[in-house]
Amino acid sequence: METIAKGKINIGLMIPYKREDGLHEIRSVFVPISFGDPMKIQITANTNSPDSEIHLTSENYLHGYRHSKFEEVSERGDFTRNLLYKAFQKISAHLREPVSISIYLKKYLPPEGGIGGGSSNAGLFLKEIFPWTQLSKEEEISLAKSVGADVPFFLQSSPCFVSGIGEVLEPITVSQGTGILAIPPFGLSTASMYAGLQKSLQKPYGSQVWKSLAEDLIRSLQVGDWAYLQNRLENEFEKIAFQTQPLLKELKLGFYESGAVYASLSGSGSCFYGIYPSDRERDEALSIVSNRFPDMEFRTFSF
């Protein structure tokens, strides 16, 4: 099987409270995008051993410190720290028979970017190996969640309204779109971003305000009314990101000044994106923002 482990963008991200288990409750819309990591996965019965085994061959196309960061968890470093290996460890006990797994990966999705990274790789791998098990859909989601909070989303193929810590998924329709992704030369630590929110510890509760609000927002997503969504679906992490890295605030302004109809931080960052009315306007904007922010890496995407 050869395909692309797609990245994702967050359209809106609210963190209503910190849960009793120490994790944070979220409300967001996750949208898979065309930009991602090409992966080739081969799974065969392992007739030569009673144990399953996994082998990774990767090409690292990341830049700056992220290149070294991936090397540390690639097959050239300590592969046991890679989410692919952690997913393999979790699934091994559930396989109907020992298997030999070979994965070929071209790495473009940046770590510490808020667009999926390793979670996308792990999700695609699990999606391909689940047929070798007898797990129920609920058990598959539970196992994916144990690998990483975002991993359950990458078992899906459609945009989702996301709650819980990322494992409660409701597929929704989002109008087709096109955009530019900015990959800054710095990352933002997910742990420090959550700590910066200083959310109080609360027992779980249903967010009826978000639910009632979501009906209008989801209708706007379905028709691509980005102007309506501009000040209504916001990423709560932006206020911390702008304090930590003021360049990101300037980048958001740069996206809007170049014609974006919606711009936002993705996840806890540091990647930022702008959505444009058409491919032509996106391509014109790409030249503008590339010249204005020469230290940024920019990628176009669609959804």
PDB file of C-alpha atoms in Angstrom:
ATOM      1  CA  MET A   1       0.000   0.000   0.000  1.00  0.00           C
ATOM      2  CA  GLU A   2       1.413   3.355  -1.036  1.00  0.00           C
ATOM      3  CA  THR A   3      -0.325   6.577  -0.093  1.00  0.00           C
ATOM      4  CA  ILE A   4       0.146   9.866   1.782  1.00  0.00           C
ATOM      5  CA  ALA A   5      -0.075  10.291   5.531  1.00  0.00           C
ATOM      6  CA  LYS A   6      -1.926  13.580   5.374  1.00  0.00           C
ATOM      7  CA  GLY A   7      -1.394  16.464   7.726  1.00  0.00           C
ATOM      8  CA  LYS A   8      -4.293  18.347   9.300  1.00  0.00           C
ATOM      9  CA  ILE A   9      -5.269  21.891  10.140  1.00  0.00           C
ATOM     10  CA  ASN A  10      -7.417  23.050  13.037  1.00  0.00           C
ATOM     11  CA  ILE A  11     -10.245  25.391  12.162  1.00  0.00           C
ATOM     12  CA  GLY A  12     -10.946  26.835  15.581  1.00  0.00           C
ATOM     13  CA  LEU A  13      -9.606  25.353  18.797  1.00  0.00           C
ATOM     14  CA  MET A  14     -11.139  25.893  22.225  1.00  0.00           C
ATOM     15  CA  ILE A  15      -9.861  24.349  25.443  1.00  0.00           C
ATOM     16  CA  PRO A  16     -12.732  24.698  27.943  1.00  0.00           C
ATOM     17  CA  TYR A  17     -11.042  23.082  30.951  1.00  0.00           C
ATOM     18  CA  LYS A  18      -8.424  20.744  32.359  1.00  0.00           C
ATOM     19  CA  ARG A  19      -9.792  17.296  33.148  1.00  0.00           C
ATOM     20  CA  GLU A  20      -9.390  15.287  36.341  1.00  0.00           C
ATOM     21  CA  ASP A  21      -6.994  12.944  34.509  1.00  0.00           C
ATOM     22  CA  GLY A  22      -4.630  15.889  33.942  1.00  0.00           C
ATOM     23  CA  LEU A  23      -5.383  16.154  30.213  1.00  0.00           C
ATOM     24  CA  HIS A  24      -7.219  19.016  28.521  1.00  0.00           C
ATOM     25  CA  GLU A  25     -10.671  18.890  26.983  1.00  0.00           C
ATOM     26  CA  ILE A  26     -10.774  20.361  23.461  1.00  0.00           C
ATOM     27  CA  ARG A  27     -13.349  21.535  20.922  1.00  0.00           C
ATOM     28  CA  SER A  28     -12.129  21.892  17.349  1.00  0.00           C
ATOM     29  CA  VAL A  29     -12.670  21.097  13.691  1.00  0.00           C
ATOM     30  CA  PHE A  30      -9.890  18.942  12.230  1.00  0.00           C
ATOM     31  CA  VAL A  31      -9.495  18.999   8.450  1.00  0.00           C
ATOM     32  CA  PRO A  32      -7.117  16.651   6.551  1.00  0.00           C
ATOM     33  CA  ILE A  33      -5.000  18.450   3.946  1.00  0.00           C
ATOM     34  CA  SER A  34      -3.172  17.304   0.825  1.00  0.00           C
ATOM     35  CA  PHE A  35       0.292  18.088   2.232  1.00  0.00           C
ATOM     36  CA  GLY A  36       1.781  15.104   4.028  1.00  0.00           C
ATOM     37  CA  ASP A  37       4.304  12.284   4.169  1.00  0.00           C
ATOM     38  CA  PRO A  38       4.368   9.728   1.329  1.00  0.00           C
ATOM     39  CA  MET A  39       4.373   6.262   2.919  1.00  0.00           C
ATOM     40  CA  LYS A  40       4.657   2.746   1.547  1.00  0.00           C
ATOM     41  CA  ILE A  41       3.558  -0.002   3.938  1.00  0.00           C
ATOM     42  CA  GLN A  42       4.085  -3.701   3.278  1.00  0.00           C
ATOM     43  CA  ILE A  43       2.652  -6.271   5.698  1.00  0.00           C
ATOM     44  CA  THR A  44       3.308  -9.991   5.210  1.00  0.00           C
ATOM     45  CA  ALA A  45       2.862 -13.080   7.374  1.00  0.00           C
ATOM     46  CA  ASN A  46       6.097 -13.802   9.226  1.00  0.00           C
ATOM     47  CA  THR A  47       6.584 -17.522   8.726  1.00  0.00           C
ATOM     48  CA  ASN A  48      10.191 -17.452   9.913  1.00  0.00           C
ATOM     49  CA  SER A  49       9.593 -16.237  13.456  1.00  0.00           C
ATOM     50  CA  PRO A  50       7.015 -16.493  16.253  1.00  0.00           C
ATOM     51  CA  ASP A  51       7.309 -12.731  16.740  1.00  0.00           C
ATOM     52  CA  SER A  52       6.211  -9.786  14.650  1.00  0.00           C
ATOM     53  CA  GLU A  53       8.796  -7.286  13.470  1.00  0.00           C
ATOM     54  CA  ILE A  54       8.844  -3.798  11.997  1.00  0.00           C
ATOM     55  CA  HIS A  55      11.443  -2.096   9.811  1.00  0.00           C
ATOM     56  CA  LEU A  56      11.566   1.578   8.799  1.00  0.00           C
ATOM     57  CA  THR A  57      13.385   3.105   5.858  1.00  0.00           C
ATOM     58  CA  SER A  58      13.062   6.869   5.721  1.00  0.00           C
ATOM     59  CA  GLU A  59      14.168   9.944   3.798  1.00  0.00           C
ATOM     60  CA  ASN A  60      14.339  13.134   5.834  1.00  0.00           C
ATOM     61  CA  TYR A  61      13.229  16.274   3.972  1.00  0.00           C
ATOM     62  CA  LEU A  62      12.822  18.460   7.067  1.00  0.00           C
ATOM     63  CA  HIS A  63      14.853  21.626   7.549  1.00  0.00           C
ATOM     64  CA  GLY A  64      16.683  23.273  10.423  1.00  0.00           C
ATOM     65  CA  TYR A  65      16.443  21.796  13.897  1.00  0.00           C
ATOM     66  CA  ARG A  66      13.517  19.609  12.800  1.00  0.00           C
ATOM     67  CA  HIS A  67      15.846  17.609  10.545  1.00  0.00           C
ATOM     68  CA  SER A  68      17.879  16.556  13.581  1.00  0.00           C
ATOM     69  CA  LYS A  69      14.728  16.024  15.644  1.00  0.00           C
ATOM     70  CA  PHE A  70      13.417  13.428  13.207  1.00  0.00           C
ATOM     71  CA  GLU A  71      16.837  11.798  12.836  1.00  0.00           C
ATOM     72  CA  GLU A  72      16.760  11.121  16.566  1.00  0.00           C
ATOM     73  CA  VAL A  73      13.630   8.941  16.214  1.00  0.00           C
ATOM     74  CA  SER A  74      14.275   7.519  12.734  1.00  0.00           C
ATOM     75  CA  GLU A  75      15.892   4.150  12.037  1.00  0.00           C
ATOM     76  CA  ARG A  76      19.206   6.033  12.144  1.00  0.00           C
ATOM     77  CA  GLY A  77      18.543   7.078  15.736  1.00  0.00           C
ATOM     78  CA  ASP A  78      16.378   5.475  18.430  1.00  0.00           C
ATOM     79  CA  PHE A  79      13.413   4.136  16.457  1.00  0.00           C
ATOM     80  CA  THR A  80      11.749   2.910  19.669  1.00  0.00           C
ATOM     81  CA  ARG A  81      10.919   6.592  20.401  1.00  0.00           C
ATOM     82  CA  ASN A  82       9.032   6.935  17.114  1.00  0.00           C
ATOM     83  CA  LEU A  83       5.215   6.877  17.226  1.00  0.00           C
ATOM     84  CA  LEU A  84       5.282   4.258  14.467  1.00  0.00           C
ATOM     85  CA  TYR A  85       7.190   1.916  16.758  1.00  0.00           C
ATOM     86  CA  LYS A  86       4.952   2.752  19.720  1.00  0.00           C
ATOM     87  CA  ALA A  87       1.901   1.952  17.582  1.00  0.00           C
ATOM     88  CA  PHE A  88       3.544  -1.338  16.568  1.00  0.00           C
ATOM     89  CA  GLN A  89       4.133  -2.213  20.223  1.00  0.00           C
ATOM     90  CA  LYS A  90       0.484  -1.536  21.059  1.00  0.00           C
ATOM     91  CA  ILE A  91      -0.910  -3.575  18.170  1.00  0.00           C
ATOM     92  CA  SER A  92       1.445  -6.573  18.332  1.00  0.00           C
ATOM     93  CA  ALA A  93      -0.502  -8.409  21.035  1.00  0.00           C
ATOM     94  CA  HIS A  94      -3.706  -8.180  18.976  1.00  0.00           C
ATOM     95  CA  LEU A  95      -2.415  -9.585  15.681  1.00  0.00           C
ATOM     96  CA  ARG A  96      -3.954 -12.867  14.538  1.00  0.00           C
ATOM     97  CA  GLU A  97      -0.513 -14.109  13.426  1.00  0.00           C
ATOM     98  CA  PRO A  98       3.072 -12.863  13.452  1.00  0.00           C
ATOM     99  CA  VAL A  99       3.762 -10.367  10.676  1.00  0.00           C
ATOM    100  CA  SER A 100       6.723  -8.643   9.098  1.00  0.00           C
ATOM    101  CA  ILE A 101       6.148  -4.942   8.454  1.00  0.00           C
ATOM    102  CA  SER A 102       8.236  -2.771   6.159  1.00  0.00           C
ATOM    103  CA  ILE A 103       7.576   0.978   6.060  1.00  0.00           C
ATOM    104  CA  TYR A 104       9.138   3.416   3.624  1.00  0.00           C
ATOM    105  CA  LEU A 105       8.609   7.035   4.668  1.00  0.00           C
ATOM    106  CA  LYS A 106       9.418  10.387   3.115  1.00  0.00           C
ATOM    107  CA  LYS A 107       9.315  12.873   5.975  1.00  0.00           C
ATOM    108  CA  TYR A 108       7.893  16.331   5.217  1.00  0.00           C
ATOM    109  CA  LEU A 109       5.407  16.911   8.075  1.00  0.00           C
ATOM    110  CA  PRO A 110       7.264  18.888  10.739  1.00  0.00           C
ATOM    111  CA  PRO A 111       7.361  17.898  14.410  1.00  0.00           C
ATOM    112  CA  GLU A 112       6.195  20.620  16.823  1.00  0.00           C
ATOM    113  CA  GLY A 113       4.044  22.025  14.050  1.00  0.00           C
ATOM    114  CA  GLY A 114       0.476  21.333  15.169  1.00  0.00           C
ATOM    115  CA  ILE A 115      -0.433  19.658  11.866  1.00  0.00           C
ATOM    116  CA  GLY A 116      -0.190  15.976  12.762  1.00  0.00           C
ATOM    117  CA  GLY A 117       3.445  14.988  12.252  1.00  0.00           C
ATOM    118  CA  GLY A 118       4.075  11.585  13.819  1.00  0.00           C
ATOM    119  CA  SER A 119       0.392  11.132  14.686  1.00  0.00           C
ATOM    120  CA  SER A 120      -0.464  11.069  10.988  1.00  0.00           C
ATOM    121  CA  ASN A 121       2.174   8.397  10.323  1.00  0.00           C
ATOM    122  CA  ALA A 122       0.952   6.271  13.238  1.00  0.00           C
ATOM    123  CA  GLY A 123      -2.698   6.668  12.264  1.00  0.00           C
ATOM    124  CA  LEU A 124      -2.122   5.554   8.677  1.00  0.00           C
ATOM    125  CA  PHE A 125      -0.069   2.580   9.854  1.00  0.00           C
ATOM    126  CA  LEU A 126      -2.779   1.478  12.299  1.00  0.00           C
ATOM    127  CA  LYS A 127      -5.458   1.899   9.654  1.00  0.00           C
ATOM    128  CA  GLU A 128      -3.574  -0.536   7.414  1.00  0.00           C
ATOM    129  CA  ILE A 129      -2.786  -3.130  10.082  1.00  0.00           C
ATOM    130  CA  PHE A 130      -6.150  -3.221  11.890  1.00  0.00           C
ATOM    131  CA  PRO A 131      -7.515  -5.769   9.334  1.00  0.00           C
ATOM    132  CA  TRP A 132      -4.874  -8.181  10.683  1.00  0.00           C
ATOM    133  CA  THR A 133      -6.647  -8.040  14.056  1.00  0.00           C
ATOM    134  CA  GLN A 134     -10.132  -8.765  15.342  1.00  0.00           C
ATOM    135  CA  LEU A 135     -10.498  -5.514  17.253  1.00  0.00           C
ATOM    136  CA  SER A 136     -13.866  -3.758  17.282  1.00  0.00           C
ATOM    137  CA  LYS A 137     -14.113  -0.144  16.084  1.00  0.00           C
ATOM    138  CA  GLU A 138     -14.290   1.027  19.699  1.00  0.00           C
ATOM    139  CA  GLU A 139     -11.176  -0.968  20.560  1.00  0.00           C
ATOM    140  CA  GLU A 140      -9.364   0.458  17.530  1.00  0.00           C
ATOM    141  CA  ILE A 141     -10.134   4.016  18.665  1.00  0.00           C
ATOM    142  CA  SER A 142      -9.042   3.193  22.214  1.00  0.00           C
ATOM    143  CA  LEU A 143      -5.744   1.714  21.023  1.00  0.00           C
ATOM    144  CA  ALA A 144      -5.073   4.662  18.711  1.00  0.00           C
ATOM    145  CA  LYS A 145      -5.811   7.083  21.575  1.00  0.00           C
ATOM    146  CA  SER A 146      -3.251   5.256  23.743  1.00  0.00           C
ATOM    147  CA  VAL A 147      -0.586   6.013  21.106  1.00  0.00           C
ATOM    148  CA  GLY A 148      -1.413   9.722  20.940  1.00  0.00           C
ATOM    149  CA  ALA A 149      -4.358  12.077  21.390  1.00  0.00           C
ATOM    150  CA  ASP A 150      -4.521  13.046  17.690  1.00  0.00           C
ATOM    151  CA  VAL A 151      -3.993   9.528  16.309  1.00  0.00           C
ATOM    152  CA  PRO A 152      -7.718   8.519  16.261  1.00  0.00           C
ATOM    153  CA  PHE A 153      -8.441  11.354  13.822  1.00  0.00           C
ATOM    154  CA  PHE A 154      -5.951   9.954  11.331  1.00  0.00           C
ATOM    155  CA  LEU A 155      -7.937   6.729  11.146  1.00  0.00           C
ATOM    156  CA  GLN A 156     -10.610   8.854   9.428  1.00  0.00           C
ATOM    157  CA  SER A 157     -10.703  10.282   5.931  1.00  0.00           C
ATOM    158  CA  SER A 158     -13.072  13.218   6.438  1.00  0.00           C
ATOM    159  CA  PRO A 159     -13.092  16.465   8.424  1.00  0.00           C
ATOM    160  CA  CYS A 160     -14.403  15.995  11.964  1.00  0.00           C
ATOM    161  CA  PHE A 161     -15.823  17.980  14.835  1.00  0.00           C
ATOM    162  CA  VAL A 162     -13.465  16.888  17.607  1.00  0.00           C
ATOM    163  CA  SER A 163     -13.929  16.802  21.372  1.00  0.00           C
ATOM    164  CA  GLY A 164     -12.605  14.871  24.375  1.00  0.00           C
ATOM    165  CA  ILE A 165      -8.813  14.903  24.155  1.00  0.00           C
ATOM    166  CA  GLY A 166      -9.142  14.342  20.415  1.00  0.00           C
ATOM    167  CA  GLU A 167     -10.757  10.908  20.324  1.00  0.00           C
ATOM    168  CA  VAL A 168     -14.442  11.913  20.119  1.00  0.00           C
ATOM    169  CA  LEU A 169     -14.992  12.400  16.400  1.00  0.00           C
ATOM    170  CA  GLU A 170     -18.097  13.487  14.509  1.00  0.00           C
ATOM    171  CA  PRO A 171     -17.567  13.564  10.715  1.00  0.00           C
ATOM    172  CA  ILE A 172     -18.758  16.809   9.119  1.00  0.00           C
ATOM    173  CA  THR A 173     -18.755  18.319   5.643  1.00  0.00           C
ATOM    174  CA  VAL A 174     -16.348  21.163   4.904  1.00  0.00           C
ATOM    175  CA  SER A 175     -16.347  23.060   1.622  1.00  0.00           C
ATOM    176  CA  GLN A 176     -13.332  22.443  -0.597  1.00  0.00           C
ATOM    177  CA  GLY A 177     -10.558  24.955  -0.089  1.00  0.00           C
ATOM    178  CA  THR A 178      -6.981  25.877  -0.901  1.00  0.00           C
ATOM    179  CA  GLY A 179      -4.324  27.496   1.209  1.00  0.00           C
ATOM    180  CA  ILE A 180      -0.742  28.203   2.200  1.00  0.00           C
ATOM    181  CA  LEU A 181       0.974  26.585   5.166  1.00  0.00           C
ATOM    182  CA  ALA A 182       3.806  28.425   6.903  1.00  0.00           C
ATOM    183  CA  ILE A 183       6.390  26.287   8.694  1.00  0.00           C
ATOM    184  CA  PRO A 184       8.414  28.585  10.994  1.00  0.00           C
ATOM    185  CA  PRO A 185      12.048  27.788  11.799  1.00  0.00           C
ATOM    186  CA  PHE A 186      11.022  27.329  15.449  1.00  0.00           C
ATOM    187  CA  GLY A 187       8.616  25.029  17.252  1.00  0.00           C
ATOM    188  CA  LEU A 188       6.215  25.543  20.128  1.00  0.00           C
ATOM    189  CA  SER A 189       6.147  22.980  22.929  1.00  0.00           C
ATOM    190  CA  THR A 190       2.660  21.514  23.302  1.00  0.00           C
ATOM    191  CA  ALA A 191       3.160  21.090  27.070  1.00  0.00           C
ATOM    192  CA  SER A 192       4.241  24.701  27.595  1.00  0.00           C
ATOM    193  CA  MET A 193       1.386  25.987  25.420  1.00  0.00           C
ATOM    194  CA  TYR A 194      -1.189  24.101  27.509  1.00  0.00           C
ATOM    195  CA  ALA A 195       0.514  25.249  30.703  1.00  0.00           C
ATOM    196  CA  GLY A 196       0.280  28.835  29.469  1.00  0.00           C
ATOM    197  CA  LEU A 197      -3.497  28.567  29.218  1.00  0.00           C
ATOM    198  CA  GLN A 198      -3.716  27.983  32.990  1.00  0.00           C
ATOM    199  CA  LYS A 199      -7.028  26.169  32.699  1.00  0.00           C
ATOM    200  CA  SER A 200      -8.720  25.230  35.957  1.00  0.00           C
ATOM    201  CA  LEU A 201      -9.303  21.622  36.895  1.00  0.00           C
ATOM    202  CA  GLN A 202     -12.935  20.665  36.362  1.00  0.00           C
ATOM    203  CA  LYS A 203     -15.106  17.617  36.094  1.00  0.00           C
ATOM    204  CA  PRO A 204     -16.281  16.767  32.556  1.00  0.00           C
ATOM    205  CA  TYR A 205     -19.319  18.632  31.348  1.00  0.00           C
ATOM    206  CA  GLY A 206     -21.107  19.049  28.039  1.00  0.00           C
ATOM    207  CA  SER A 207     -20.462  22.352  26.306  1.00  0.00           C
ATOM    208  CA  GLN A 208     -23.976  23.309  25.226  1.00  0.00           C
ATOM    209  CA  VAL A 209     -22.797  26.810  24.305  1.00  0.00           C
ATOM    210  CA  TRP A 210     -20.268  25.355  21.854  1.00  0.00           C
ATOM    211  CA  LYS A 211     -22.838  22.867  20.560  1.00  0.00           C
ATOM    212  CA  SER A 212     -25.448  25.515  19.797  1.00  0.00           C
ATOM    213  CA  LEU A 213     -22.786  27.777  18.325  1.00  0.00           C
ATOM    214  CA  ALA A 214     -21.456  24.895  16.252  1.00  0.00           C
ATOM    215  CA  GLU A 215     -24.667  24.600  14.228  1.00  0.00           C
ATOM    216  CA  ASP A 216     -24.125  28.013  12.586  1.00  0.00           C
ATOM    217  CA  LEU A 217     -20.414  27.444  12.288  1.00  0.00           C
ATOM    218  CA  ILE A 218     -20.807  24.030  10.672  1.00  0.00           C
ATOM    219  CA  ARG A 219     -23.239  25.464   8.122  1.00  0.00           C
ATOM    220  CA  SER A 220     -20.652  28.126   7.281  1.00  0.00           C
ATOM    221  CA  LEU A 221     -17.961  25.455   6.931  1.00  0.00           C
ATOM    222  CA  GLN A 222     -20.184  23.483   4.580  1.00  0.00           C
ATOM    223  CA  VAL A 223     -20.559  26.422   2.181  1.00  0.00           C
ATOM    224  CA  GLY A 224     -17.095  27.903   2.734  1.00  0.00           C
ATOM    225  CA  ASP A 225     -18.244  31.202   4.251  1.00  0.00           C
ATOM    226  CA  TRP A 226     -14.812  32.038   5.640  1.00  0.00           C
ATOM    227  CA  ALA A 227     -15.601  35.724   6.199  1.00  0.00           C
ATOM    228  CA  TYR A 228     -18.308  34.706   8.683  1.00  0.00           C
ATOM    229  CA  LEU A 229     -15.904  32.333  10.425  1.00  0.00           C
ATOM    230  CA  GLN A 230     -13.006  34.798  10.723  1.00  0.00           C
ATOM    231  CA  ASN A 231     -13.827  36.110  14.203  1.00  0.00           C
ATOM    232  CA  ARG A 232     -16.002  33.216  15.334  1.00  0.00           C
ATOM    233  CA  LEU A 233     -13.741  30.185  15.001  1.00  0.00           C
ATOM    234  CA  GLU A 234     -10.489  31.125  16.682  1.00  0.00           C
ATOM    235  CA  ASN A 235      -7.583  29.115  18.047  1.00  0.00           C
ATOM    236  CA  GLU A 236      -7.257  29.786  21.763  1.00  0.00           C
ATOM    237  CA  PHE A 237      -3.516  29.069  21.626  1.00  0.00           C
ATOM    238  CA  GLU A 238      -2.875  32.103  19.432  1.00  0.00           C
ATOM    239  CA  LYS A 239      -2.735  34.570  22.329  1.00  0.00           C
ATOM    240  CA  ILE A 240       0.092  32.560  23.928  1.00  0.00           C
ATOM    241  CA  ALA A 241       1.844  31.922  20.602  1.00  0.00           C
ATOM    242  CA  PHE A 242       1.839  35.658  19.795  1.00  0.00           C
ATOM    243  CA  GLN A 243       3.436  36.406  23.174  1.00  0.00           C
ATOM    244  CA  THR A 244       6.023  33.653  22.757  1.00  0.00           C
ATOM    245  CA  GLN A 245       6.785  34.348  19.087  1.00  0.00           C
ATOM    246  CA  PRO A 246       5.584  37.846  17.999  1.00  0.00           C
ATOM    247  CA  LEU A 247       6.530  36.981  14.409  1.00  0.00           C
ATOM    248  CA  LEU A 248       3.457  34.732  14.261  1.00  0.00           C
ATOM    249  CA  LYS A 249       1.157  37.711  14.858  1.00  0.00           C
ATOM    250  CA  GLU A 250       2.869  39.521  11.988  1.00  0.00           C
ATOM    251  CA  LEU A 251       2.502  36.380   9.859  1.00  0.00           C
ATOM    252  CA  LYS A 252      -1.251  36.252  10.455  1.00  0.00           C
ATOM    253  CA  LEU A 253      -1.531  39.880   9.381  1.00  0.00           C
ATOM    254  CA  GLY A 254       0.624  39.063   6.344  1.00  0.00           C
ATOM    255  CA  PHE A 255      -1.742  36.292   5.289  1.00  0.00           C
ATOM    256  CA  TYR A 256      -4.755  38.607   5.481  1.00  0.00           C
ATOM    257  CA  GLU A 257      -2.967  41.438   3.677  1.00  0.00           C
ATOM    258  CA  SER A 258      -2.091  39.018   0.857  1.00  0.00           C
ATOM    259  CA  GLY A 259      -5.758  38.130   0.346  1.00  0.00           C
ATOM    260  CA  ALA A 260      -6.481  35.279   2.745  1.00  0.00           C
ATOM    261  CA  VAL A 261     -10.132  34.876   3.738  1.00  0.00           C
ATOM    262  CA  TYR A 262      -9.198  32.957   6.909  1.00  0.00           C
ATOM    263  CA  ALA A 263      -5.898  32.539   8.769  1.00  0.00           C
ATOM    264  CA  SER A 264      -5.046  30.674  11.949  1.00  0.00           C
ATOM    265  CA  LEU A 265      -2.497  28.855  14.039  1.00  0.00           C
ATOM    266  CA  SER A 266      -2.904  25.087  13.665  1.00  0.00           C
ATOM    267  CA  GLY A 267      -3.116  23.077  16.869  1.00  0.00           C
ATOM    268  CA  SER A 268      -0.674  24.356  19.466  1.00  0.00           C
ATOM    269  CA  GLY A 269       1.622  25.531  16.672  1.00  0.00           C
ATOM    270  CA  SER A 270       3.957  26.576  15.409  1.00  0.00           C
ATOM    271  CA  CYS A 271       2.555  26.113  11.870  1.00  0.00           C
ATOM    272  CA  PHE A 272       0.227  28.825  10.614  1.00  0.00           C
ATOM    273  CA  TYR A 273      -2.005  28.739   7.560  1.00  0.00           C
ATOM    274  CA  GLY A 274      -4.042  31.014   5.318  1.00  0.00           C
ATOM    275  CA  ILE A 275      -7.031  29.982   3.189  1.00  0.00           C
ATOM    276  CA  TYR A 276      -7.583  31.741  -0.150  1.00  0.00           C
ATOM    277  CA  PRO A 277     -10.568  32.111  -2.506  1.00  0.00           C
ATOM    278  CA  SER A 278      -8.859  30.359  -5.437  1.00  0.00           C
ATOM    279  CA  ASP A 279      -5.655  28.606  -6.554  1.00  0.00           C
ATOM    280  CA  ARG A 280      -4.703  31.690  -8.581  1.00  0.00           C
ATOM    281  CA  GLU A 281      -5.022  34.022  -5.589  1.00  0.00           C
ATOM    282  CA  ARG A 282      -3.197  31.512  -3.417  1.00  0.00           C
ATOM    283  CA  ASP A 283      -0.279  31.328  -5.871  1.00  0.00           C
ATOM    284  CA  GLU A 284      -0.077  35.125  -6.084  1.00  0.00           C
ATOM    285  CA  ALA A 285      -0.105  35.331  -2.289  1.00  0.00           C
ATOM    286  CA  LEU A 286       2.630  32.684  -2.027  1.00  0.00           C
ATOM    287  CA  SER A 287       5.059  35.017  -3.777  1.00  0.00           C
ATOM    288  CA  ILE A 288       4.058  37.896  -1.492  1.00  0.00           C
ATOM    289  CA  VAL A 289       4.407  36.078   1.837  1.00  0.00           C
ATOM    290  CA  SER A 290       7.589  34.267   0.733  1.00  0.00           C
ATOM    291  CA  ASN A 291       9.257  37.619   0.078  1.00  0.00           C
ATOM    292  CA  ARG A 292       7.919  39.163   3.285  1.00  0.00           C
ATOM    293  CA  PHE A 293       8.974  36.241   5.494  1.00  0.00           C
ATOM    294  CA  PRO A 294      12.166  34.836   3.909  1.00  0.00           C
ATOM    295  CA  ASP A 295      13.022  32.660   6.927  1.00  0.00           C
ATOM    296  CA  MET A 296       9.728  30.756   6.707  1.00  0.00           C
ATOM    297  CA  GLU A 297       9.132  27.598   4.701  1.00  0.00           C
ATOM    298  CA  PHE A 298       5.846  27.743   2.786  1.00  0.00           C
ATOM    299  CA  ARG A 299       3.793  24.884   1.325  1.00  0.00           C
ATOM    300  CA  THR A 300       0.558  25.018  -0.633  1.00  0.00           C
ATOM    301  CA  PHE A 301      -2.259  22.617   0.211  1.00  0.00           C
ATOM    302  CA  SER A 302      -5.859  21.822  -0.600  1.00  0.00           C
ATOM    303  CA  PHE A 303      -8.717  20.124   1.238  1.00  0.00           C
TER     304      PHE A 303
END
